[in-house]
Amino acid sequence: MRTIVITVATLSLAAFASGVQAKELSKSHRFACIWGSDIAAGAQQSKLSGISLYGARKQLQVRKFQQPWMRMTAMGITEQTYNSTSKLKPAAVKQTYYEQCVRHELAQR
């Protein structure tokens, strides 16, 4: 029971801290982190569903993107996700990607 309480408290604190950090980012940086985390979660979902990397890349090729840089970035995120041995659920991959992206952007300052 004590372990569960400590785990929940730690996760709550981490979520709060990432929320505070996210407010310090510009709107465009926050958008990029959210967008990238969505791509990573989608790639993880495809991977766990048994879709090959080739199939996932084909899906990205037909997808419409708002900016020219998004297609190649999505390809890179997808490839890195497939190269990982992680079996995490897509929601966990999305959260992890977002937190690391925010941390990276703040470290650049």
mmCIF file of C-alpha atoms in Angstrom:
data_model
loop_
_atom_site.group_PDB
_atom_site.id
_atom_site.type_symbol
_atom_site.label_atom_id
_atom_site.label_comp_id
_atom_site.label_asym_id
_atom_site.label_seq_id
_atom_site.Cartn_x
_atom_site.Cartn_y
_atom_site.Cartn_z
ATOM 1 C CA MET A 1 0.000 0.000 0.000
ATOM 2 C CA ARG A 2 2.803 2.358 0.893
ATOM 3 C CA THR A 3 4.484 1.693 -2.467
ATOM 4 C CA ILE A 4 1.297 2.584 -4.332
ATOM 5 C CA VAL A 5 0.944 5.867 -2.446
ATOM 6 C CA ILE A 6 4.577 6.778 -3.107
ATOM 7 C CA THR A 7 4.215 5.903 -6.803
ATOM 8 C CA VAL A 8 1.042 7.968 -7.190
ATOM 9 C CA ALA A 9 2.615 10.903 -5.362
ATOM 10 C CA THR A 10 5.718 10.750 -7.548
ATOM 11 C CA LEU A 11 3.693 10.610 -10.760
ATOM 12 C CA SER A 12 1.489 13.483 -9.608
ATOM 13 C CA LEU A 13 4.522 15.597 -8.814
ATOM 14 C CA ALA A 14 6.079 14.786 -12.184
ATOM 15 C CA ALA A 15 2.868 15.694 -14.004
ATOM 16 C CA PHE A 16 2.648 18.968 -12.086
ATOM 17 C CA ALA A 17 6.296 19.789 -12.799
ATOM 18 C CA SER A 18 5.923 19.086 -16.517
ATOM 19 C CA GLY A 19 2.818 21.308 -16.582
ATOM 20 C CA VAL A 20 4.760 24.147 -15.000
ATOM 21 C CA GLN A 21 7.604 23.667 -17.477
ATOM 22 C CA ALA A 22 5.215 23.623 -20.430
ATOM 23 C CA LYS A 23 3.990 27.104 -19.540
ATOM 24 C CA GLU A 24 7.508 28.450 -20.013
ATOM 25 C CA LEU A 25 7.644 27.249 -23.627
ATOM 26 C CA SER A 26 6.537 29.370 -26.536
ATOM 27 C CA LYS A 27 3.357 28.421 -28.318
ATOM 28 C CA SER A 28 5.258 27.049 -31.324
ATOM 29 C CA HIS A 29 7.594 24.906 -29.190
ATOM 30 C CA ARG A 30 4.658 23.532 -27.223
ATOM 31 C CA PHE A 31 2.863 22.723 -30.493
ATOM 32 C CA ALA A 32 5.936 20.900 -31.818
ATOM 33 C CA CYS A 33 6.211 18.807 -28.643
ATOM 34 C CA ILE A 34 2.520 17.917 -28.671
ATOM 35 C CA TRP A 35 2.609 17.112 -32.381
ATOM 36 C CA GLY A 36 5.725 14.946 -32.007
ATOM 37 C CA SER A 37 4.234 13.087 -29.071
ATOM 38 C CA ASP A 38 1.135 12.331 -31.154
ATOM 39 C CA ILE A 39 3.323 10.950 -33.952
ATOM 40 C CA ALA A 40 5.301 8.816 -31.479
ATOM 41 C CA ALA A 41 2.106 7.439 -29.931
ATOM 42 C CA GLY A 42 0.714 6.609 -33.371
ATOM 43 C CA ALA A 43 3.936 4.878 -34.343
ATOM 44 C CA GLN A 44 3.906 2.841 -31.130
ATOM 45 C CA GLN A 45 0.297 1.868 -31.762
ATOM 46 C CA SER A 46 1.199 0.728 -35.291
ATOM 47 C CA LYS A 47 4.200 -1.201 -34.006
ATOM 48 C CA LEU A 48 2.192 -2.987 -31.328
ATOM 49 C CA SER A 49 -0.553 -3.742 -33.872
ATOM 50 C CA GLY A 50 1.916 -5.620 -36.050
ATOM 51 C CA ILE A 51 2.151 -3.060 -38.858
ATOM 52 C CA SER A 52 5.624 -3.091 -40.382
ATOM 53 C CA LEU A 53 7.851 -0.015 -40.473
ATOM 54 C CA TYR A 54 7.336 0.010 -44.228
ATOM 55 C CA GLY A 55 3.552 0.087 -43.750
ATOM 56 C CA ALA A 56 3.766 2.858 -41.155
ATOM 57 C CA ARG A 57 5.961 4.926 -43.472
ATOM 58 C CA LYS A 58 3.489 4.416 -46.338
ATOM 59 C CA GLN A 59 0.698 5.724 -44.090
ATOM 60 C CA LEU A 60 2.749 8.844 -43.382
ATOM 61 C CA GLN A 61 3.442 9.379 -47.087
ATOM 62 C CA VAL A 62 -0.258 9.798 -47.879
ATOM 63 C CA ARG A 63 -0.982 11.927 -44.827
ATOM 64 C CA LYS A 64 -1.335 15.695 -45.232
ATOM 65 C CA PHE A 65 0.941 17.866 -43.100
ATOM 66 C CA GLN A 66 0.669 21.597 -42.346
ATOM 67 C CA GLN A 67 4.367 22.362 -42.722
ATOM 68 C CA PRO A 68 7.038 20.963 -45.078
ATOM 69 C CA TRP A 69 9.324 19.869 -42.218
ATOM 70 C CA MET A 70 6.649 17.721 -40.610
ATOM 71 C CA ARG A 71 6.764 14.790 -43.049
ATOM 72 C CA MET A 72 10.470 14.031 -42.607
ATOM 73 C CA THR A 73 10.294 14.643 -38.871
ATOM 74 C CA ALA A 74 7.369 12.222 -38.604
ATOM 75 C CA MET A 75 9.376 9.649 -40.570
ATOM 76 C CA GLY A 76 12.295 10.031 -38.154
ATOM 77 C CA ILE A 77 10.121 9.770 -35.058
ATOM 78 C CA THR A 78 8.411 6.691 -36.491
ATOM 79 C CA GLU A 79 11.702 5.013 -37.338
ATOM 80 C CA GLN A 80 13.109 5.694 -33.877
ATOM 81 C CA THR A 81 9.951 4.315 -32.300
ATOM 82 C CA TYR A 82 10.167 1.136 -34.359
ATOM 83 C CA ASN A 83 13.882 0.722 -33.563
ATOM 84 C CA SER A 84 13.094 0.846 -29.841
ATOM 85 C CA THR A 85 12.463 -2.428 -28.053
ATOM 86 C CA SER A 86 9.872 -0.733 -25.849
ATOM 87 C CA LYS A 87 6.504 -2.417 -25.385
ATOM 88 C CA LEU A 88 4.956 0.559 -23.576
ATOM 89 C CA LYS A 89 1.390 1.542 -24.324
ATOM 90 C CA PRO A 90 0.991 4.426 -26.801
ATOM 91 C CA ALA A 91 -0.263 6.769 -24.062
ATOM 92 C CA ALA A 92 2.911 6.178 -22.038
ATOM 93 C CA VAL A 93 5.073 6.776 -25.123
ATOM 94 C CA LYS A 94 3.173 9.999 -25.818
ATOM 95 C CA GLN A 95 3.690 11.256 -22.254
ATOM 96 C CA THR A 96 7.366 10.291 -22.211
ATOM 97 C CA TYR A 97 8.033 11.924 -25.589
ATOM 98 C CA TYR A 98 6.282 15.130 -24.508
ATOM 99 C CA GLU A 99 8.149 15.360 -21.208
ATOM 100 C CA GLN A 100 11.525 14.746 -22.861
ATOM 101 C CA CYS A 101 10.754 17.243 -25.622
ATOM 102 C CA VAL A 102 9.872 19.927 -23.076
ATOM 103 C CA ARG A 103 13.000 19.128 -21.083
ATOM 104 C CA HIS A 104 15.100 19.357 -24.247
ATOM 105 C CA GLU A 105 13.590 22.691 -25.311
ATOM 106 C CA LEU A 106 14.122 24.185 -21.855
ATOM 107 C CA ALA A 107 17.719 22.947 -21.784
ATOM 108 C CA GLN A 108 18.356 24.757 -25.078
ATOM 109 C CA ARG A 109 17.677 28.106 -23.384
#
